[in-house]
């Protein structure tokens, strides 16, 4: 299969992803230690795409730097384009194309589904086709949704009260329908009564305009993994979904010639390990494991199945890393620390602390810090995202710590709390609510003094 042109739209601000969208665009959020944009580029290359255009707006210089020098990839600044339809129009300006694959830059999707979408459009002869996915327990009101009949898309509706499918933000289109993109309305028109769409163009609205004009638009349902990175807990959803897929596909170990694995390590799965890395004695690995280069795993750590560890890490001294967790590059997980979730690059976990959730880059978690994963009522934490209350389908009780943060000794972070970037939770603090970015919270101790001495013991 060969694709002529593909466009990755990576210009959104991602405000609902706070705190992880403060220092990076969503397209550069790492999943299994690889930016989402990198995974999409790899998939498009596997489709033999001759021209790939990546757009950027918010923190676009980071996107531009990431794609700079990559063969066949062009960066287009769409910072002044209000919406995805306008961004696509600018991206394709001056480009010769008959067929284009459009992919939003904040999604984690099975490459096989991209191929199925392109193949379906070609085989069916429709001028446009969209990838859709079942709602699967999520609230339709959180998404741009779809009405599907057989292999046809019958309606695209914004944030409805009920729906069976939602749009994935992936479209295979031909130049025949480009007029509907170029003449985008500037606001999503097909919404329930009383809803309030933002004033911006959306490709989904252009697709609805095609349907209303009588254009036959195809619908292809996902068969593999798909996660839209819209809110913090979707980082964990994508990590677990892609991790399960990779673990199921791993059939044998791959050990670099310079890597060393002790015969006193207990390994119950396959190991993929990079150059100069070491798995030492008393290490327990309860499933498949991926390890980068120059990493040391030694002296009693217990690792669950499907764990991914990056480059230049130290994992030792009877720490515990639970199933499906991801450790970024140059991290240290040591001395009785326990992790369930994701830590990004340059994170330090020490001394009998527990993290359940996501931790941003260059964050230092103080000894004895505890992050609760269960509530006393066994319920799910209500989150507030841009002033709106909601309960995540998964990982409602995880904690979400931003980039460049610190916690003091003995800090306690209650289930569901989010901590903004550049913030500090001081020693002994019990954090019950989200902490804004660039904020330090400290516990104020009341000092009580009393006389004391040998006479208290009868002397």
C-alpha positions as a printed NumPy array, in Angstrom:
array([[  0.   ,   0.   ,   0.   ],
       [  1.236,   3.48 ,  -0.859],
       [ -0.267,   6.74 ,   0.409],
       [  0.284,   9.924,  -1.544],
       [ -0.135,  12.578,   1.161],
       [ -0.822,  12.473,   4.895],
       [ -1.386,  15.364,   7.294],
       [ -0.892,  15.148,  11.062],
       [ -2.717,  17.98 ,  12.844],
       [ -0.758,  18.785,  16.01 ],
       [ -1.584,  22.421,  16.744],
       [ -4.174,  22.251,  19.548],
       [ -3.582,  23.739,  22.989],
       [ -4.704,  20.639,  24.883],
       [ -5.931,  22.563,  27.924],
       [ -7.962,  19.574,  29.191],
       [ -4.714,  17.581,  29.422],
       [ -3.434,  19.837,  32.254],
       [ -0.888,  19.541,  33.788],
       [  0.924,  17.667,  30.978],
       [  0.168,  20.215,  28.244],
       [  1.9  ,  23.061,  30.067],
       [  5.42 ,  22.367,  28.824],
       [  4.735,  20.287,  25.677],
       [  2.131,  19.955,  22.926],
       [ -0.048,  16.87 ,  23.273],
       [  1.542,  15.284,  20.204],
       [  4.812,  14.997,  22.153],
       [  3.384,  13.26 ,  25.221],
       [  5.296,   9.977,  25.566],
       [  3.501,   6.633,  25.5  ],
       [  5.804,   3.689,  26.278],
       [  8.656,   6.24 ,  26.14 ],
       [  7.911,   7.338,  22.567],
       [  6.108,  10.593,  21.653],
       [  2.683,  10.074,  20.097],
       [  3.875,  12.008,  17.05 ],
       [  6.758,   9.58 ,  16.606],
       [  4.396,   6.606,  16.617],
       [  2.123,   8.251,  14.033],
       [  5.063,   9.085,  11.772],
       [  6.249,   5.478,  11.955],
       [  2.79 ,   4.199,  11.003],
       [  2.537,   6.597,   8.064],
       [  5.955,   5.554,   6.802],
       [  4.803,   1.937,   6.975],
       [  1.979,   2.996,   4.645],
       [  4.721,   4.185,   2.24 ],
       [  3.47 ,   7.761,   2.458],
       [  5.482,   9.912,   0.09 ],
       [  4.627,  13.298,   1.638],
       [  3.886,  13.839,   5.334],
       [  2.85 ,  17.293,   6.537],
       [  2.838,  18.032,  10.268],
       [  1.091,  21.154,  11.523],
       [  1.861,  22.931,  14.771],
       [  0.477,  25.87 ,  16.702],
       [  0.701,  25.834,  20.491],
       [  4.377,  25.287,  21.416],
       [  4.851,  24.599,  17.726],
       [  8.602,  25.121,  17.877],
       [  8.856,  21.823,  19.76 ],
       [  6.938,  20.019,  17.011],
       [  9.039,  21.703,  14.348],
       [ 12.254,  20.678,  16.113],
       [ 11.037,  17.094,  16.457],
       [ 10.336,  16.645,  12.732],
       [ 13.276,  18.761,  11.537],
       [ 15.546,  16.834,   9.201],
       [ 13.209,  13.854,   8.874],
       [ 12.996,  12.744,   5.273],
       [  9.664,  13.358,   3.561],
       [  8.252,  15.366,   6.481],
       [  7.309,  19.054,   6.221],
       [  6.298,  21.334,   9.077],
       [  3.589,  23.979,   8.62 ],
       [  2.845,  26.622,  11.25 ],
       [ -0.928,  26.844,  11.793],
       [ -0.863,  28.883,  15.005],
       [ -3.296,  31.453,  13.592],
       [ -5.755,  28.863,  12.253],
       [ -8.86 ,  28.615,  14.423],
       [ -9.767,  24.95 ,  14.136],
       [ -8.729,  21.765,  12.394],
       [-10.47 ,  22.43 ,   9.06 ],
       [ -8.628,  25.723,   8.594],
       [ -5.365,  24.078,   9.662],
       [ -5.854,  21.31 ,   7.077],
       [ -6.594,  23.868,   4.377],
       [ -3.344,  25.696,   5.135],
       [ -1.359,  22.451,   5.329],
       [ -2.458,  21.379,   1.851],
       [ -2.061,  24.786,   0.219],
       [  0.238,  24.441,  -2.796],
       [  0.459,  20.642,  -2.408],
       [ -0.387,  18.374,  -5.322],
       [ -2.713,  15.643,  -4.1  ],
       [ -5.619,  13.45 ,  -5.109],
       [ -5.901,  11.392,  -1.931],
       [ -5.001,  12.405,   1.635],
       [ -5.004,  10.685,   5.015],
       [ -5.756,  13.135,   7.833],
       [ -4.768,  12.167,  11.376],
       [ -5.152,  14.204,  14.551],
       [ -1.815,  14.359,  16.354],
       [ -3.017,  13.378,  19.834],
       [ -4.258,   9.843,  19.205],
       [ -2.807,   6.397,  19.786],
       [ -4.148,   4.073,  17.1  ],
       [ -3.441,   0.62 ,  15.731],
       [ -1.564,   0.928,  12.444],
       [ -3.68 ,  -1.872,  11.01 ],
       [ -6.796,   0.296,  11.371],
       [ -5.171,   3.109,   9.375],
       [ -4.48 ,   0.628,   6.586],
       [ -8.035,  -0.709,   6.749],
       [ -9.469,   2.808,   6.438],
       [ -7.38 ,   3.658,   3.376],
       [ -8.099,   0.307,   1.749],
       [-11.831,   0.608,   2.393],
       [-12.028,   4.041,   0.796],
       [-10.216,   2.802,  -2.288],
       [-12.183,  -0.427,  -2.62 ],
       [-15.575,   1.2  ,  -2.015],
       [-14.898,   4.196,  -4.233],
       [-16.35 ,   6.696,  -1.732],
       [-14.916,  10.191,  -1.812],
       [-14.329,  10.228,   1.958],
       [-14.245,   7.78 ,   4.848],
       [-13.837,   8.161,   8.601],
       [-12.526,   5.885,  11.332],
       [-15.037,   5.475,  14.166],
       [-14.868,   3.612,  17.463],
       [-17.574,   2.334,  19.849],
       [-18.394,   4.587,  22.787],
       [-17.643,   1.623,  25.093],
       [-18.897,   3.005,  28.389],
       [-17.745,   6.593,  27.895],
       [-20.103,   9.561,  27.937],
       [-21.154,  10.647,  24.415],
       [-21.289,  14.217,  25.683],
       [-17.499,  14.213,  25.909],
       [-16.935,  13.546,  22.206],
       [-17.834,  14.331,  18.613],
       [-19.963,  11.321,  17.799],
       [-21.196,   9.381,  14.784],
       [-24.329,   7.668,  13.588],
       [-23.304,   4.606,  11.589],
       [-25.393,   2.407,   9.303],
       [-23.502,  -0.574,   7.95 ],
       [-20.372,   0.849,   6.351],
       [-21.833,   4.343,   5.888],
       [-21.551,   7.397,   8.094],
       [-25.036,   8.886,   8.421],
       [-24.453,  11.773,  10.809],
       [-21.734,  13.563,  12.725],
       [-23.   ,  15.269,  15.876],
       [-21.136,  17.283,  18.466],
       [-21.242,  16.129,  22.106],
       [-24.72 ,  14.518,  22.01 ],
       [-26.697,  13.   ,  24.858],
       [-26.546,   9.54 ,  23.319],
       [-24.572,   7.748,  20.609],
       [-23.101,   4.342,  19.767],
       [-19.855,   5.541,  18.147],
       [-17.509,   8.476,  18.267],
       [-15.248,   9.954,  15.651],
       [-11.552,   9.108,  15.898],
       [-10.185,  12.19 ,  14.139],
       [ -8.868,  10.086,  11.252],
       [-10.116,  10.637,   7.701],
       [ -9.278,   9.357,   4.239],
       [-10.427,  11.979,   1.739],
       [-10.09 ,  12.76 ,  -1.952],
       [ -9.743,  16.129,  -3.615],
       [-13.288,  15.676,  -4.87 ],
       [-14.612,  16.738,  -1.439],
       [-11.984,  19.356,  -0.619],
       [-14.52 ,  22.15 ,  -1.169],
       [-16.251,  21.122,   2.067],
       [-13.016,  21.575,   3.979],
       [-12.153,  24.862,   2.314],
       [-15.628,  26.296,   3.053],
       [-15.781,  25.169,   6.709],
       [-18.434,  27.048,   8.672],
       [-16.196,  28.198,  11.521],
       [-18.38 ,  26.524,  14.151],
       [-19.796,  23.035,  14.7  ],
       [-23.424,  23.351,  13.563],
       [-24.92 ,  19.912,  14.237],
       [-25.26 ,  19.948,  18.024],
       [-28.161,  19.2  ,  20.402],
       [-30.406,  22.073,  21.384],
       [-28.815,  24.172,  24.117],
       [-25.264,  22.985,  23.459],
       [-22.55 ,  25.602,  22.998],
       [-19.895,  24.773,  20.383],
       [-16.755,  26.923,  20.326],
       [-16.169,  29.315,  17.449],
       [-13.69 ,  27.246,  15.486],
       [-13.721,  25.076,  12.4  ],
       [-13.823,  21.313,  12.882],
       [-13.255,  18.699,  10.204],
       [-16.139,  16.714,  11.68 ],
       [-18.438,  19.603,  10.759],
       [-17.096,  19.503,   7.185],
       [-17.817,  15.758,   7.064],
       [-21.384,  16.455,   8.22 ],
       [-21.712,  19.047,   5.444],
       [-20.71 ,  16.364,   2.943],
       [-23.405,  14.031,   4.275],
       [-26.036,  16.768,   4.108],
       [-25.03 ,  17.426,   0.489],
       [-25.617,  13.786,  -0.404],
       [-21.994,  12.65 ,  -0.492],
       [-21.575,   8.993,   0.459],
       [-19.128,   8.972,   3.391],
       [-17.781,   5.616,   4.53 ],
       [-17.367,   4.478,   8.141],
       [-14.737,   1.988,   9.303],
       [-14.895,   0.748,  12.894],
       [-11.67 ,   0.213,  14.829],
       [-10.604,  -3.349,  15.478],
       [ -7.384,  -2.624,  17.374],
       [ -6.466,  -0.238,  20.183],
       [ -7.501,   3.407,  20.033],
       [ -7.114,   6.15 ,  22.647],
       [ -7.697,   9.876,  22.197],
       [ -5.355,  11.776,  24.531],
       [ -7.832,  14.34 ,  25.77 ],
       [ -7.395,  14.263,  29.553],
       [ -4.635,  13.129,  31.958],
       [ -6.033,   9.656,  32.617],
       [ -5.899,   8.897,  28.894],
       [ -2.103,   8.676,  29.252],
       [ -2.652,   5.617,  31.448],
       [ -5.357,   4.235,  29.138],
       [ -3.049,   4.501,  26.116],
       [ -0.108,   3.04 ,  28.039],
       [ -2.092,   0.   ,  29.131],
       [ -3.753,  -0.526,  25.736],
       [ -0.541,  -0.343,  23.734],
       [  1.357,  -2.282,  26.396],
       [ -1.087,  -5.189,  26.225],
       [ -0.795,  -5.241,  22.439],
       [  3.013,  -5.252,  22.496],
       [  3.186,  -7.884,  25.209],
       [  0.866, -10.217,  23.304],
       [  2.976,  -9.787,  20.169],
       [  6.302, -10.549,  21.896],
       [  7.223, -14.157,  21.158],
       [ 10.895, -14.331,  22.141],
       [ 13.627, -12.488,  24.017],
       [ 16.046, -10.093,  22.352],
       [ 19.269,  -9.504,  24.288],
       [ 21.942,  -7.127,  23.029],
       [ 25.41 ,  -8.742,  22.928],
       [ 26.73 ,  -6.205,  25.441],
       [ 23.85 ,  -6.693,  27.911],
       [ 24.272,  -8.962,  30.955],
       [ 21.618, -10.993,  32.753],
       [ 22.54 , -12.781,  35.978],
       [ 21.703, -16.451,  36.224],
       [ 20.493, -15.621,  39.731],
       [ 17.697, -13.41 ,  38.352],
       [ 14.196, -14.944,  38.307],
       [ 12.544, -14.245,  34.939],
       [  9.068, -15.51 ,  33.996],
       [  8.702, -13.957,  30.557],
       [ 10.571, -12.622,  27.539],
       [ 13.13 ,  -9.828,  27.884],
       [ 14.06 ,  -7.185,  25.325],
       [ 17.203,  -5.461,  26.609],
       [ 19.479,  -2.862,  25.034],
       [ 23.226,  -2.368,  24.942],
       [ 25.252,  -2.209,  28.155],
       [ 22.223,  -2.834,  30.365],
       [ 22.384,  -5.204,  33.339],
       [ 19.849,  -7.395,  35.128],
       [ 21.552,  -8.448,  38.315],
       [ 21.   , -11.135,  40.968],
       [ 17.914, -11.223,  43.188],
       [ 15.878,  -9.499,  40.479],
       [ 12.357, -10.888,  40.003],
       [ 10.577, -10.293,  36.68 ],
       [  7.002, -11.594,  36.553],
       [  6.325, -11.293,  32.818],
       [  7.662,  -9.612,  29.693],
       [ 10.103,  -6.727,  30.119],
       [ 11.523,  -4.038,  27.832],
       [ 14.756,  -2.333,  28.904],
       [ 16.651,   0.409,  27.065],
       [ 20.411,   0.9  ,  27.018],
       [ 22.813,   1.666,  29.907],
       [ 20.259,   0.682,  32.557],
       [ 21.028,  -1.222,  35.766],
       [ 18.413,  -3.442,  37.422],
       [ 19.91 ,  -5.031,  40.514],
       [ 19.638,  -6.109,  44.14 ],
       [ 16.124,  -7.333,  44.717],
       [ 13.697,  -5.299,  42.603],
       [ 10.353,  -6.913,  41.756],
       [  8.995,  -6.091,  38.306],
       [  5.534,  -7.   ,  37.046],
       [  4.578,  -8.11 ,  33.555],
       [  4.674,  -5.727,  30.612],
       [  6.99 ,  -3.212,  32.316],
       [  8.94 ,  -0.787,  30.101],
       [ 12.149,   0.871,  31.351],
       [ 14.059,   3.511,  29.387],
       [ 17.734,   4.361,  28.914],
       [ 20.211,   5.181,  31.667],
       [ 18.024,   4.144,  34.608],
       [ 18.863,   2.641,  37.999],
       [ 16.273,   0.222,  39.363],
       [ 17.407,  -1.466,  42.569],
       [ 17.28 ,  -2.071,  46.309],
       [ 14.028,  -3.999,  46.624],
       [ 11.823,  -1.498,  44.83 ],
       [  8.615,  -2.661,  43.136],
       [  7.321,  -1.74 ,  39.687],
       [  3.847,  -3.107,  39.04 ],
       [  2.262,  -4.598,  35.91 ],
       [  2.198,  -2.408,  32.814],
       [  4.146,   0.463,  34.37 ],
       [  6.544,   2.633,  32.376],
       [  9.797,   4.211,  33.58 ],
       [ 11.224,   6.993,  31.411],
       [ 14.86 ,   7.681,  30.579],
       [ 17.476,   8.514,  33.234],
       [ 15.146,   7.677,  36.121],
       [ 15.995,   6.232,  39.524],
       [ 13.612,   3.89 ,  41.332],
       [ 15.348,   2.735,  44.488],
       [ 15.183,   1.538,  48.103],
       [ 11.683,   0.208,  48.608],
       [  9.892,   2.623,  46.265],
       [  6.743,   1.338,  44.529],
       [  5.335,   2.473,  41.176],
       [  2.036,   1.756,  39.465],
       [  1.688,   3.872,  36.333],
       [  3.993,   6.117,  34.33 ],
       [  6.987,   8.257,  35.221],
       [  8.55 ,  10.36 ,  32.488],
       [ 12.249,  11.231,  32.06 ],
       [ 14.544,  12.2  ,  34.965],
       [ 12.192,  11.199,  37.788],
       [ 13.552,  10.082,  41.185],
       [ 11.595,   7.7  ,  43.426],
       [ 13.264,   6.833,  46.751],
       [ 12.771,   5.406,  50.228],
       [  9.491,   3.616,  50.773],
       [  7.255,   5.911,  48.767],
       [  4.262,   4.822,  46.649],
       [  3.155,   6.412,  43.387],
       [ -0.001,   5.358,  41.563],
       [ -0.546,   7.533,  38.507],
       [  1.494,   9.721,  36.152],
       [  4.58 ,  11.799,  37.025],
       [  6.004,  14.431,  34.667],
       [  9.653,  14.984,  33.762],
       [ 12.399,  15.958,  36.212],
       [ 10.244,  15.443,  39.272],
       [ 11.663,  14.382,  42.642],
       [  9.333,  12.417,  44.898],
       [ 10.438,  12.639,  48.514],
       [ 10.889,   9.638,  50.782],
       [  7.707,   8.303,  52.326],
       [  5.416,  10.153,  49.903],
       [  2.157,   8.224,  49.586],
       [ -0.366,   8.469,  46.775],
       [ -3.63 ,   6.745,  47.567],
       [ -5.161,   4.523,  44.914],
       [ -8.246,   3.589,  46.934],
       [-10.828,   5.713,  48.725],
       [-12.413,   4.832,  52.056],
       [-15.797,   4.541,  50.302],
       [-14.315,   2.393,  47.494],
       [-15.738,   4.963,  45.077],
       [-14.323,   6.873,  42.114],
       [-12.987,  10.406,  42.448],
       [-14.848,  13.193,  40.68 ],
       [-12.426,  15.273,  38.599],
       [-12.817,  18.891,  37.573],
       [-11.557,  19.663,  34.061],
       [-11.849,  23.287,  32.96 ],
       [-14.562,  23.801,  35.57 ],
       [-16.577,  20.715,  34.53 ],
       [-17.086,  17.756,  36.854],
       [-16.66 ,  14.258,  35.481],
       [-15.729,  10.742,  36.525],
       [-13.187,   8.979,  34.278],
       [-14.039,   5.554,  32.914],
       [-10.671,   4.346,  34.25 ],
       [ -7.944,   5.629,  36.576],
       [-10.157,   8.09 ,  38.438],
       [ -8.197,   7.484,  41.652],
       [ -4.714,   7.819,  40.182],
       [ -2.702,  10.969,  40.924],
       [ -1.387,  13.234,  38.185],
       [  1.802,  15.123,  39.021],
       [  3.079,  17.649,  36.479],
       [  6.581,  18.412,  35.266],
       [  9.412,  19.847,  37.406],
       [  7.671,  19.163,  40.727],
       [  8.857,  18.008,  44.135],
       [  7.323,  16.463,  47.214],
       [  8.736,  16.554,  50.724],
       [  9.22 ,  13.683,  53.122],
       [  5.971,  12.082,  54.213],
       [  3.692,  14.029,  51.881],
       [  0.327,  12.369,  51.238],
       [ -1.58 ,  12.929,  48.003],
       [ -5.191,  11.796,  48.035],
       [ -6.725,   9.788,  45.155],
       [ -7.457,  11.772,  42.012],
       [ -5.405,  14.863,  42.855],
       [ -3.624,  16.742,  40.066],
       [ -0.519,  18.84 ,  40.722],
       [  0.446,  21.565,  38.271],
       [  3.938,  21.911,  36.856],
       [  6.66 ,  23.77 ,  38.796],
       [  4.915,  23.058,  42.112],
       [  5.94 ,  21.657,  45.496],
       [  4.012,  19.645,  48.078],
       [  5.903,  20.112,  51.325],
       [  6.779,  17.57 ,  53.997],
       [  3.833,  16.279,  55.977],
       [  1.213,  17.89 ,  53.745],
       [ -1.996,  15.946,  53.143],
       [ -3.205,  17.151,  49.74 ],
       [ -6.949,  16.762,  49.215],
       [ -7.471,  19.074,  46.224],
       [ -5.756,  19.876,  42.928],
       [ -2.704,  22.105,  43.335],
       [ -2.291,  24.929,  40.793],
       [  0.891,  25.264,  38.77 ],
       [  3.788,  27.282,  40.183],
       [  2.537,  26.823,  43.744],
       [  4.166,  25.584,  46.942],
       [  2.002,  24.228,  49.751],
       [  3.483,  23.709,  53.222],
       [  2.133,  22.241,  56.46 ],
       [  2.133,  24.685,  59.379],
       [  2.973,  22.944,  62.637],
       [  1.585,  24.066,  65.981],
       [  4.426,  23.876,  68.542],
       [  3.573,  22.824,  72.098],
       [  6.332,  22.859,  74.756],
       [  6.186,  21.151,  78.142],
       [  8.771,  20.567,  80.886],
       [ 10.39 ,  17.146,  80.787],
       [ 13.218,  15.375,  82.577],
       [ 14.355,  12.484,  84.798],
       [ 11.672,  13.303,  87.384],
       [  9.038,  12.045,  84.9  ],
       [ 10.515,   8.601,  85.465],
       [ 10.494,   8.772,  89.268],
       [ 14.084,   9.915,  89.81 ]])
